[in-house]
Coordinates of C-alpha atoms in Angstrom, one line a residue:
Chain A
M445 CA 24.2 3.2 -1.4
Y446 CA 22.0 -0.1 -1.0
L447 CA 21.7 -2.9 -3.2
Y448 CA 18.0 -3.7 -3.5
P449 CA 16.4 -7.4 -3.9
K450 CA 15.7 -8.2 -7.5
L451 CA 12.9 -10.7 -8.5
P452 CA 14.1 -12.8 -11.8
N453 CA 12.0 -12.1 -14.7
Y454 CA 10.5 -15.7 -14.7
V455 CA 9.5 -15.5 -11.1
A456 CA 8.2 -11.8 -11.6
Q457 CA 6.1 -12.9 -14.7
S458 CA 4.4 -16.0 -13.1
T459 CA 3.9 -13.9 -9.8
A460 CA 2.3 -11.0 -11.6
E461 CA 0.0 -13.3 -13.8
E462 CA -1.3 -14.9 -10.4
I463 CA -1.9 -11.6 -8.4
A464 CA -3.0 -9.1 -11.2
G465 CA -6.5 -9.7 -10.8
L466 CA -6.7 -10.2 -6.9
D467 CA -8.4 -7.9 -4.4
V468 CA -6.2 -5.1 -3.0
V469 CA -6.9 -6.4 0.5
K470 CA -5.9 -9.9 -0.3
L471 CA -2.5 -8.4 -1.9
I472 CA -1.8 -6.6 1.5
N473 CA -1.8 -9.9 3.3
S474 CA 0.5 -11.5 0.5
S475 CA 3.1 -8.8 0.4
N476 CA 6.6 -9.3 2.0
T477 CA 9.8 -7.6 2.4
E478 CA 11.7 -10.7 1.2
H479 CA 11.6 -13.7 -1.1
P480 CA 13.5 -17.0 -1.2
K481 CA 14.0 -16.5 -5.2
A482 CA 15.2 -12.7 -4.7
I483 CA 18.8 -12.2 -5.8
Y484 CA 21.2 -9.1 -5.5
T485 CA 23.8 -7.4 -7.5
T486 CA 27.3 -9.2 -6.5
S487 CA 28.9 -5.9 -5.5
G488 CA 28.5 -2.1 -5.2
G489 CA 27.1 -1.5 -1.9
N490 CA 25.6 -3.1 1.3
R491 CA 22.1 -4.9 0.8
A492 CA 19.2 -3.1 1.9
D493 CA 18.0 -5.0 5.1
N494 CA 14.3 -6.0 6.0
L495 CA 13.9 -2.8 8.3
H496 CA 14.6 -0.4 5.4
M497 CA 12.3 -2.4 3.1
K498 CA 9.6 -2.3 5.8
D499 CA 10.2 1.4 6.2
I500 CA 9.5 2.0 2.4
Q501 CA 6.6 -0.3 2.3
E502 CA 5.2 1.7 5.2
K503 CA 5.8 5.1 3.8
I504 CA 4.2 4.3 0.4
R505 CA 1.1 2.7 2.2
K506 CA 0.6 5.7 4.3
C507 CA 1.0 7.9 1.2
G508 CA -1.6 6.0 -0.5
Q509 CA -3.9 6.2 2.2
K510 CA -3.7 10.1 2.1
W511 CA -5.1 9.6 -1.3
N512 CA -7.9 7.0 -0.5
Y513 CA -6.1 3.8 -0.6
P514 CA -7.3 0.9 -0.2
T515 CA -10.7 2.2 -1.7
I516 CA -11.1 3.1 -5.4
A517 CA -9.5 6.8 -6.0
D518 CA -10.4 9.1 -8.7
S519 CA -7.9 10.6 -11.1
K520 CA -6.9 13.5 -9.1
S521 CA -6.1 11.3 -6.1
L522 CA -4.0 9.0 -8.4
K523 CA -2.1 11.9 -9.7
G524 CA -1.5 13.3 -6.0
F525 CA -0.4 9.8 -5.1
D526 CA 2.1 9.6 -7.9
L527 CA 3.5 13.0 -7.1
D528 CA 3.9 12.3 -3.4
S529 CA 5.1 8.8 -3.9
S530 CA 7.9 9.8 -6.4
K531 CA 9.2 12.3 -3.7
I532 CA 9.4 9.5 -1.2
L533 CA 10.9 6.9 -3.5
L534 CA 13.7 9.5 -4.6
E535 CA 14.2 10.8 -0.8
N536 CA 14.2 7.3 1.1
L537 CA 15.6 4.9 -1.3
K538 CA 19.4 4.8 -1.4
M539 CA 19.4 3.7 -5.0
M540 CA 21.8 4.5 -7.8
P541 CA 20.9 4.6 -11.4
F542 CA 22.7 1.3 -11.9
E543 CA 20.3 -0.6 -9.7
A544 CA 17.3 1.5 -10.8
C545 CA 17.7 0.6 -14.6
Q546 CA 17.4 -3.1 -14.1
G547 CA 13.9 -4.2 -14.3
D548 CA 14.1 -7.0 -12.0
T549 CA 14.9 -4.4 -9.2
W550 CA 11.4 -2.9 -9.5
A551 CA 9.7 -6.2 -10.1
F552 CA 10.4 -7.0 -6.5
F553 CA 8.8 -3.8 -5.4
G554 CA 5.7 -4.5 -7.6
C555 CA 5.3 -8.2 -7.1
I556 CA 6.6 -8.6 -3.6
L557 CA 6.8 -5.4 -1.5
L558 CA 3.6 -3.5 -2.7
P559 CA 1.6 -5.6 -4.8
D560 CA -1.4 -4.1 -3.2
L561 CA -0.4 -0.4 -4.2
V562 CA 0.2 -1.6 -7.9
R563 CA -3.3 -3.1 -7.9
W564 CA -4.8 0.0 -6.2
R565 CA -2.8 2.5 -8.5
F566 CA -3.9 0.8 -11.9
F567 CA -7.3 -0.6 -10.8
D568 CA -9.8 -1.7 -13.2
K569 CA -12.8 -3.4 -11.8
D570 CA -13.7 -5.3 -15.0
K571 CA -10.1 -6.7 -15.6
P572 CA -6.7 -7.6 -14.1
T573 CA -4.1 -4.7 -13.8
T574 CA -1.5 -5.0 -16.9
L575 CA 1.3 -7.1 -15.9
E576 CA 4.2 -4.7 -16.6
R577 CA 2.8 -2.4 -13.9
F578 CA 3.9 -5.3 -11.4
T579 CA 7.3 -6.6 -13.5
G580 CA 9.9 -4.6 -14.6
S581 CA 10.3 -3.5 -18.0
K582 CA 13.2 -2.0 -19.7
W583 CA 14.5 0.7 -17.0
G584 CA 11.5 -0.3 -15.0
L585 CA 9.8 2.7 -16.8
R586 CA 6.3 1.0 -16.8
N587 CA 6.7 -0.5 -13.3
T588 CA 4.2 1.4 -10.9
F589 CA 7.4 2.4 -8.8
G590 CA 10.1 2.5 -11.2
R591 CA 8.4 5.0 -13.4
L592 CA 7.9 7.4 -10.2
W593 CA 11.6 7.1 -9.1
W594 CA 12.8 7.8 -12.6
R595 CA 10.5 10.8 -13.2
A596 CA 11.8 12.2 -9.8
Y597 CA 15.4 11.4 -10.7
I598 CA 15.2 13.2 -14.0
L599 CA 13.1 16.3 -13.3
T600 CA 14.2 16.8 -9.7
D601 CA 16.3 20.2 -9.4
S602 CA 18.0 20.4 -5.9
R603 CA 19.2 23.8 -7.0
K604 CA 15.8 25.4 -7.0
S605 CA 13.6 26.7 -4.2
D606 CA 11.2 24.0 -5.2
P607 CA 13.2 21.0 -6.5
F608 CA 9.9 19.3 -7.3
F609 CA 8.5 22.2 -9.5
L610 CA 8.6 20.3 -12.7
L611 CA 6.9 17.2 -11.1
N612 CA 4.3 19.5 -9.5
N613 CA 3.5 21.2 -12.8
L614 CA 3.8 19.0 -15.5
G615 CA 0.8 16.5 -16.6
E616 CA 0.9 12.9 -16.7
D617 CA 1.1 12.8 -20.4
E618 CA 3.9 15.2 -20.7
L619 CA 5.7 13.1 -17.9
V620 CA 5.5 10.2 -20.0
Q621 CA 6.4 11.7 -23.3
I622 CA 9.8 12.9 -21.3
T623 CA 10.7 9.9 -19.5
E624 CA 9.9 7.2 -22.1
R625 CA 12.1 9.0 -24.7
P626 CA 15.6 7.7 -23.8
S627 CA 17.3 10.4 -25.9
I628 CA 15.8 13.1 -24.0
A629 CA 15.3 11.5 -20.7
G630 CA 19.0 10.4 -20.6
N631 CA 20.4 14.0 -20.8
T632 CA 18.6 15.2 -17.5
K633 CA 19.9 18.9 -18.0
L634 CA 18.2 18.9 -21.5
A635 CA 15.1 17.3 -20.0
K636 CA 14.8 19.9 -17.4
S637 CA 15.7 22.9 -19.5
F638 CA 12.9 21.6 -22.0
C639 CA 10.2 21.4 -19.3
N640 CA 11.2 24.6 -17.7
S641 CA 10.9 26.3 -21.0
F642 CA 7.6 24.7 -21.9
L643 CA 6.0 25.7 -18.5
Q644 CA 7.7 29.3 -19.2
I645 CA 6.1 29.7 -22.5
L646 CA 2.7 28.3 -21.3
S647 CA 2.5 31.1 -18.5
E648 CA 3.4 33.7 -20.9
N649 CA 0.9 32.5 -23.5
P650 CA -2.0 31.0 -21.6
S651 CA -4.2 30.8 -24.7
L652 CA -1.9 28.2 -26.3
D653 CA -3.2 24.6 -26.6
R654 CA -0.8 22.8 -23.8
S655 CA -0.9 19.4 -25.5
I656 CA -0.5 20.5 -29.2
L657 CA 2.5 22.7 -28.1
F658 CA 4.2 20.0 -26.1
R659 CA 3.8 17.5 -29.1
D660 CA 4.9 19.8 -31.8
S661 CA 8.0 21.1 -29.6
I662 CA 9.0 17.6 -28.6
K663 CA 8.9 16.3 -32.2
R664 CA 11.4 19.6 -33.1
L665 CA 13.5 18.6 -30.3
R666 CA 13.9 14.8 -31.3
R667 CA 14.6 15.8 -34.8
D668 CA 17.4 17.9 -33.7
I669 CA 19.0 15.5 -31.1
P670 CA 21.1 13.4 -33.6
I671 CA 22.9 16.3 -35.1
I672 CA 23.1 18.7 -32.3
A673 CA 25.4 18.3 -29.4
F674 CA 23.0 19.4 -26.4
E675 CA 25.2 18.0 -23.8
S676 CA 28.1 20.4 -24.8
M677 CA 25.6 23.4 -24.2
N678 CA 25.8 25.5 -21.3
E679 CA 22.4 26.4 -19.6
E680 CA 22.3 29.8 -21.2
E681 CA 23.0 28.5 -24.8
L682 CA 20.5 25.7 -24.0
E683 CA 17.9 28.3 -23.0
T684 CA 18.2 30.2 -26.1
F685 CA 18.0 27.2 -28.3
L686 CA 14.9 26.1 -26.8
E687 CA 13.4 29.6 -26.9
N688 CA 14.0 29.6 -30.6
L689 CA 12.5 25.9 -30.9
F690 CA 9.5 27.0 -29.0
T691 CA 9.2 30.3 -31.2
E692 CA 9.2 28.0 -34.3
S693 CA 6.7 25.6 -32.7
I694 CA 4.2 28.3 -31.7
E695 CA 4.4 29.6 -35.4
N696 CA 3.6 26.3 -36.7
I697 CA 0.7 25.5 -34.6
K698 CA -1.2 29.1 -34.8
Chain B
M1103 CA 17.4 7.1 -31.7
T1104 CA 17.1 8.4 -35.3
S1105 CA 20.4 7.9 -37.2
I1106 CA 21.5 10.4 -39.7
D1107 CA 22.8 9.1 -43.3
I1108 CA 23.4 12.4 -44.7
Y1109 CA 24.1 15.6 -42.5
P1110 CA 22.6 19.0 -43.8
F1111 CA 25.9 20.9 -43.4
L1112 CA 29.4 20.2 -44.5
R1113 CA 31.5 18.1 -42.5
P1114 CA 35.2 17.6 -42.3
S1115 CA 37.0 14.1 -43.1
E1116 CA 37.5 11.6 -40.2
D1117 CA 41.2 12.3 -40.1
A1118 CA 40.7 15.6 -38.8
L1119 CA 40.4 14.3 -35.2
I1120 CA 42.5 11.6 -33.8
V1121 CA 41.8 10.4 -30.3
K1122 CA 44.1 8.1 -27.9
W1123 CA 42.0 6.7 -25.2
T1124 CA 43.3 5.3 -21.8
V1125 CA 40.8 3.3 -19.5
N1126 CA 41.8 3.1 -15.9
G1127 CA 45.5 3.5 -17.0
V1128 CA 45.2 1.1 -20.0
E1129 CA 45.6 2.1 -23.4
S1130 CA 42.3 1.0 -25.6
I1131 CA 41.3 1.3 -29.2
E1132 CA 37.8 1.4 -30.2
S1133 CA 36.5 -0.8 -27.4
S1134 CA 37.6 -1.6 -23.9
E1135 CA 36.5 -4.1 -21.5
I1136 CA 36.7 -3.7 -17.5
P1137 CA 36.8 -7.3 -15.8
H1138 CA 35.4 -7.6 -12.2
W1139 CA 33.8 -4.0 -12.5
D1140 CA 32.4 -3.0 -9.3
P1141 CA 29.5 -0.1 -9.4
A1142 CA 31.2 1.1 -6.1
T1143 CA 34.2 2.1 -8.1
S1144 CA 34.7 4.7 -10.6
I1145 CA 36.2 4.7 -14.2
K1146 CA 39.0 7.0 -15.1
I1147 CA 39.3 7.9 -18.7
Q1148 CA 41.7 10.1 -20.4
A1149 CA 41.6 11.2 -24.2
N1150 CA 44.4 12.6 -25.7
V1151 CA 43.1 14.7 -28.7
S1152 CA 44.7 15.8 -31.9
I1153 CA 42.6 18.0 -34.2
N1154 CA 43.6 19.6 -37.4
L1155 CA 41.8 22.9 -37.1
Q1156 CA 43.0 24.1 -40.6
K1157 CA 41.6 21.1 -42.3
I1158 CA 38.3 21.5 -40.2
K1159 CA 38.3 25.2 -41.4
D1160 CA 38.9 24.5 -45.1
Q1161 CA 36.8 21.5 -45.6
C1162 CA 33.5 23.0 -43.7
K1163 CA 34.2 26.6 -45.2
F1164 CA 34.1 28.2 -42.1
S1165 CA 35.0 32.0 -41.5
D1166 CA 37.1 33.9 -39.5
D1167 CA 34.1 34.6 -37.2
D1168 CA 33.3 30.9 -36.6
I1169 CA 34.1 29.2 -33.2
I1170 CA 34.1 25.3 -32.7
R1171 CA 33.7 23.4 -29.5
I1172 CA 35.6 20.5 -28.4
S1173 CA 33.8 18.2 -25.7
F1174 CA 34.2 15.1 -24.0
K1175 CA 30.8 13.3 -23.1
W1176 CA 29.9 9.8 -22.0
L1177 CA 26.6 7.9 -22.4
S1178 CA 25.8 4.5 -20.3
L1179 CA 23.9 2.2 -22.7
G1180 CA 22.5 0.5 -19.5
T1181 CA 21.3 3.5 -17.5
N1182 CA 20.7 5.5 -20.4
L1183 CA 22.5 8.6 -18.6
L1184 CA 24.5 11.0 -20.7
K1185 CA 27.0 13.8 -19.3
C1186 CA 29.3 16.1 -20.9
S1187 CA 32.1 16.2 -18.5
E1188 CA 34.4 19.1 -20.2
S1189 CA 34.5 21.2 -23.2
V1190 CA 36.7 23.7 -24.6
D1191 CA 36.0 26.4 -27.4
T1192 CA 38.5 27.3 -30.2
P1193 CA 38.1 30.2 -32.5
L1194 CA 38.9 29.8 -36.2
E1195 CA 40.1 33.5 -36.8
T1196 CA 43.3 33.4 -39.1
G1197 CA 46.3 33.8 -36.8
L1198 CA 44.7 33.1 -33.6
F1199 CA 45.1 29.3 -33.9
E1200 CA 47.7 26.6 -34.4
D1201 CA 47.0 24.5 -37.5
T1202 CA 46.9 21.5 -35.1
L1203 CA 45.3 21.5 -31.6
E1204 CA 46.5 18.7 -29.1
R1205 CA 44.7 18.6 -25.7
G1206 CA 44.2 16.0 -23.1
F1207 CA 40.6 15.5 -21.5
S1208 CA 39.9 13.3 -18.5
T1209 CA 37.0 12.4 -16.5
E1210 CA 36.2 9.9 -13.5
I1211 CA 32.9 8.4 -14.1
D1212 CA 30.7 7.4 -11.0
G1213 CA 30.2 3.6 -11.1
G1214 CA 26.7 4.2 -9.7
L1215 CA 25.5 6.1 -12.9
I1216 CA 26.4 3.3 -15.4
F1217 CA 25.5 -0.2 -16.3
D1218 CA 26.3 -2.7 -19.3
H1219 CA 28.2 -0.5 -21.7
V1220 CA 29.5 2.9 -21.5
K1221 CA 30.3 5.0 -24.9
C1222 CA 32.9 7.8 -24.5
S1223 CA 32.9 10.4 -27.4
I1224 CA 34.9 13.4 -28.2
I1225 CA 32.6 15.6 -30.1
I1226 CA 33.3 18.8 -32.4
S1227 CA 30.4 21.0 -32.5
V1228 CA 29.6 24.7 -33.7
V1229 CA 29.3 27.4 -31.3
N1230 CA 28.1 30.1 -33.1
N1231 CA 25.2 30.4 -35.7
C1232 CA 27.9 30.5 -38.6
K1233 CA 26.0 33.5 -40.3
N1234 CA 28.8 34.1 -42.7
S1235 CA 29.3 30.5 -43.8
I1236 CA 28.0 29.1 -47.1
H1237 CA 25.7 26.4 -45.6
P1238 CA 22.5 27.9 -44.2
F1239 CA 21.3 24.8 -42.5
I1240 CA 24.0 24.7 -39.8
K1241 CA 22.8 25.5 -36.5
K1242 CA 24.6 26.5 -33.0
G1243 CA 25.6 23.1 -31.6
A1244 CA 25.7 21.1 -34.8
I1245 CA 27.9 18.2 -34.6
L1246 CA 30.9 18.2 -37.1
L1247 CA 32.6 15.1 -36.0
A1248 CA 32.8 12.5 -33.1
K1249 CA 35.2 9.7 -32.3
D1250 CA 34.0 7.0 -29.8
L1251 CA 35.2 4.4 -27.5
E1252 CA 32.9 1.7 -26.0
I1253 CA 33.6 0.3 -22.7
N1254 CA 32.1 -3.1 -21.8
L1255 CA 31.2 -3.4 -18.2
D1256 CA 29.8 -6.8 -18.4
S1257 CA 32.9 -9.3 -18.4
E1258 CA 32.4 -12.9 -19.1
E1259 CA 34.1 -13.5 -15.9
S1260 CA 31.4 -14.3 -13.4
R1261 CA 31.5 -12.2 -10.1
F1262 CA 31.0 -13.2 -6.5
P1263 CA 28.5 -11.4 -4.0
V1264 CA 30.9 -9.5 -2.0
E1265 CA 30.2 -6.7 0.5
Q1266 CA 32.7 -4.8 2.8
I1267 CA 31.7 -4.3 6.5
D1268 CA 33.6 -3.5 9.5
F1269 CA 33.6 -6.7 11.6
N1270 CA 34.1 -4.3 14.7
N1271 CA 30.6 -3.3 14.3
N1272 CA 29.1 -6.7 14.0
F1273 CA 28.6 -8.5 17.3
H1274 CA 28.4 -11.9 15.2
L1275 CA 31.8 -11.7 13.8
P1276 CA 35.1 -11.7 15.5
A1277 CA 36.7 -8.2 15.1
D1278 CA 40.0 -9.1 13.4
A1279 CA 38.8 -12.0 11.0
G1280 CA 39.5 -11.4 7.6
W1281 CA 36.4 -12.7 5.8
F1282 CA 33.2 -14.6 6.5
L1283 CA 31.0 -16.6 4.0
D1284 CA 27.2 -15.9 4.9
W1285 CA 25.2 -18.8 3.5
N1286 CA 22.6 -21.4 4.7
P1287 CA 24.0 -25.1 4.0
D1288 CA 20.5 -26.2 5.2
D1289 CA 18.5 -24.7 2.1
L1290 CA 20.2 -25.2 -1.3
T1291 CA 17.0 -23.9 -3.2
I1292 CA 17.8 -20.2 -2.6
M1293 CA 19.4 -18.5 -5.4
A1294 CA 23.1 -18.1 -5.2
L1295 CA 23.1 -14.4 -5.9
G1296 CA 20.6 -14.0 -3.1
G1297 CA 21.6 -16.5 -0.6
I1298 CA 25.4 -16.4 -0.5
R1299 CA 27.3 -13.3 0.6
L1300 CA 31.2 -12.9 1.2
Y1301 CA 31.7 -10.4 3.8
I1302 CA 35.1 -8.8 3.8
N1303 CA 36.2 -7.1 7.2
S1304 CA 36.7 -3.5 5.9
H1305 CA 39.3 -2.6 8.6
H1306 CA 41.7 -5.6 7.7
Q1307 CA 43.5 -3.8 5.0
N1308 CA 45.5 -6.7 3.7
I1309 CA 42.4 -8.7 2.8
V1310 CA 40.8 -5.4 1.3
K1311 CA 43.8 -4.7 -0.7
A1312 CA 43.8 -8.3 -2.2
V1313 CA 40.1 -8.7 -3.0
T1314 CA 39.9 -5.2 -4.8
M1315 CA 43.0 -6.3 -6.7
R1316 CA 44.3 -2.7 -6.7
E1317 CA 47.8 -4.3 -7.1
K1318 CA 48.6 -7.9 -8.6
T1319 CA 51.3 -9.3 -6.2
P1320 CA 52.1 -12.7 -5.1
V1321 CA 50.7 -11.9 -1.4
N1322 CA 47.3 -10.6 -3.0
S1323 CA 47.1 -13.5 -5.2
A1324 CA 47.7 -16.1 -2.3
I1325 CA 45.1 -14.4 -0.4
T1326 CA 42.4 -14.4 -3.1
Q1327 CA 43.0 -17.9 -3.9
M1328 CA 42.7 -18.8 -0.3
I1329 CA 39.4 -17.1 0.0
K1330 CA 38.2 -18.7 -3.4
F1331 CA 39.1 -22.2 -2.0
D1332 CA 37.6 -21.5 1.5
I1333 CA 34.4 -20.7 -0.3
A1334 CA 34.5 -23.9 -2.5
R1335 CA 35.3 -25.9 0.6
S1336 CA 32.4 -24.8 2.5
L1337 CA 30.0 -25.2 -0.3
F1338 CA 31.3 -28.6 -1.1
F1339 CA 31.3 -29.9 2.5
G1340 CA 28.3 -27.9 3.6
A1341 CA 26.3 -29.7 0.7
L1342 CA 27.6 -32.9 1.2
Q1343 CA 26.2 -32.9 4.5
N1344 CA 22.7 -31.9 3.5
E1345 CA 20.4 -35.0 3.4
K1346 CA 17.7 -33.5 0.8
F1347 CA 20.6 -32.6 -1.5
L1348 CA 22.0 -36.2 -1.2
E1349 CA 18.6 -37.7 -2.0
D1350 CA 18.3 -35.9 -5.2
P1351 CA 21.2 -33.5 -6.2
D1352 CA 19.7 -33.2 -9.7
D1353 CA 16.3 -31.5 -8.2
Y1354 CA 17.7 -27.9 -8.1
E1355 CA 16.6 -25.1 -10.3
E1356 CA 19.2 -22.8 -12.6
G1357 CA 20.7 -20.3 -10.4
S1358 CA 20.1 -22.1 -7.1
I1359 CA 22.9 -22.8 -4.6
G1360 CA 22.2 -26.4 -5.0
K1361 CA 22.9 -26.2 -8.9
H1362 CA 26.2 -24.4 -8.4
V1363 CA 27.4 -27.2 -6.0
V1364 CA 26.3 -29.9 -8.2
R1365 CA 28.6 -28.1 -10.9
L1366 CA 31.5 -27.6 -8.6
I1367 CA 31.5 -31.4 -7.8
D1368 CA 31.2 -32.2 -11.4
I1369 CA 34.4 -30.1 -12.2
T1370 CA 36.3 -31.1 -9.1
F1371 CA 35.4 -34.7 -9.1
P1372 CA 33.7 -35.8 -12.4
N1373 CA 34.3 -39.6 -11.6
E1374 CA 33.1 -39.8 -8.1
D1375 CA 29.3 -40.5 -7.0
I1376 CA 27.8 -37.9 -4.8
N1377 CA 26.8 -40.4 -2.2
G1378 CA 30.3 -41.8 -2.1
L1379 CA 31.9 -38.5 -1.5
S1380 CA 29.4 -37.9 1.3
N1381 CA 30.5 -41.1 2.9
Q1382 CA 34.0 -39.9 2.7
V1383 CA 33.0 -36.5 4.4
K1384 CA 31.2 -38.5 7.3
D1385 CA 34.7 -40.4 8.1
S1386 CA 37.1 -37.9 9.6
K1387 CA 40.3 -39.5 8.3
K1388 CA 38.6 -39.8 4.8
R1389 CA 37.6 -36.3 5.0
Q1390 CA 41.0 -35.0 5.6
N1391 CA 42.1 -36.8 2.5
L1392 CA 39.3 -35.3 0.5
E1393 CA 40.0 -32.0 1.6
C1394 CA 43.6 -32.4 0.4
K1395 CA 42.3 -33.7 -3.0
L1396 CA 40.2 -30.5 -3.2
Q1397 CA 43.1 -28.4 -2.8
E1398 CA 44.8 -30.2 -5.6
K1399 CA 41.7 -30.0 -7.8
L1400 CA 41.3 -26.4 -7.2
K1401 CA 45.0 -25.6 -7.9
L1402 CA 45.4 -23.8 -4.6
F1403 CA 48.7 -21.8 -5.0
Q1404 CA 50.0 -23.4 -7.7
E1405 CA 50.4 -20.0 -9.5
L1406 CA 51.1 -16.7 -7.5
I1407 CA 50.6 -13.8 -9.5

């Protein structure tokens, strides 16, 4: 595993403020694979070298080009970019959760390595991009790249014929609701089971309102989390539990 | 996460579950700390559990058909990841169980999955839907009782950036050397955690053993003291030959190498002027004396344990 450069918060904040409203092409020129203020975790692996960082930078830019980068992209292209770059980040970064949960790891990606992609992904012609897309909030969940890595880490299932089935089939709002809720996202087995059950129920009941079902069922799940030992359940038990939960939810929203 | 004040079902008293924790071979009560924790290593946790099954059955008014599950889970408060490492089911049918169940659980947590704090728990939950029990709200999986141990991975003791590499595969470094301190004495504005790195030769077993502190022996202690002294000496003499540093030693940001060296000098030679020390470095005879004084100040080999 590699140790990735981190950009201390005070540097990330001021850098993000300076670049948040700049032109994408200008940001390409200011991007870099290193920074004099970057720090590393003291131990736990070897440092990611410049070649590796350059390789990641190129792969993500190439992925962006597939989806219209650096020119303005529509929401379908942005969704395509999110999906493809999630896979690239998970497969190419030799990163463990102990590095990924530190916001300053992702601040380096957002402010130094690929600020152009951040601006392009969250572009608003009238105002600068929100700073948290460049910097690293808690666990990096709002950072442009942190959020994509965590999505892929939580919802990828290597045992399935399509390991990225959930990423491919869930909507942006659903992904956010799963990954930004620590009590669900932290138990990756529960998060995956819940999403699989949700998609299964939807395919069996195509007339159901997708977003209402998702919101109602997630509310029910969160209500149960403090009193139910989901982590102790095997897959079959979990499936049965969730099947009942979705049945109750469908009854409620009908 | 929502905290629960009153559970919608009967729960046994706290003394129905007793857990004795051991972290990396050391007995721990309620909380534990792992100094010099390294994410490349794992944590071994053992939980010896004693459960009063009869008490649980009586207090929760379970029937003979009910089954409980005892699970060992961990949650990292830093990465937010949660895993159940082991669980065992116990039927509560009269005649099928002993009054008290004694069992050991153990797990090894991969250091790469955790950060900051880890909470380990033994949880007793319900396996079935308890159709015959008197409480209608109990669901499959309901938590009856839990006992926790919190492990702090963020030691007060500062850690130094260290990396193990094979010097054989690195043409810059002599194949059989023990360690190499990588830093640039010409630029002290760089952050210490980014600009300094101690490389340990991974095929030099005596050095590896000493720095990983697998065993506390006088030899390991002497080796680590020598490495620490060598680091301090390199930083000390390197900075005192840097003209920019001598011009304005107070002009360094918090966390930079320059700031660390200023602190090192303040601790070792509190009454000496930095330019005076620099003059001693330039004179070879005085430099030898200064090195000797540094040995004394840093207490080299004064205690070997």
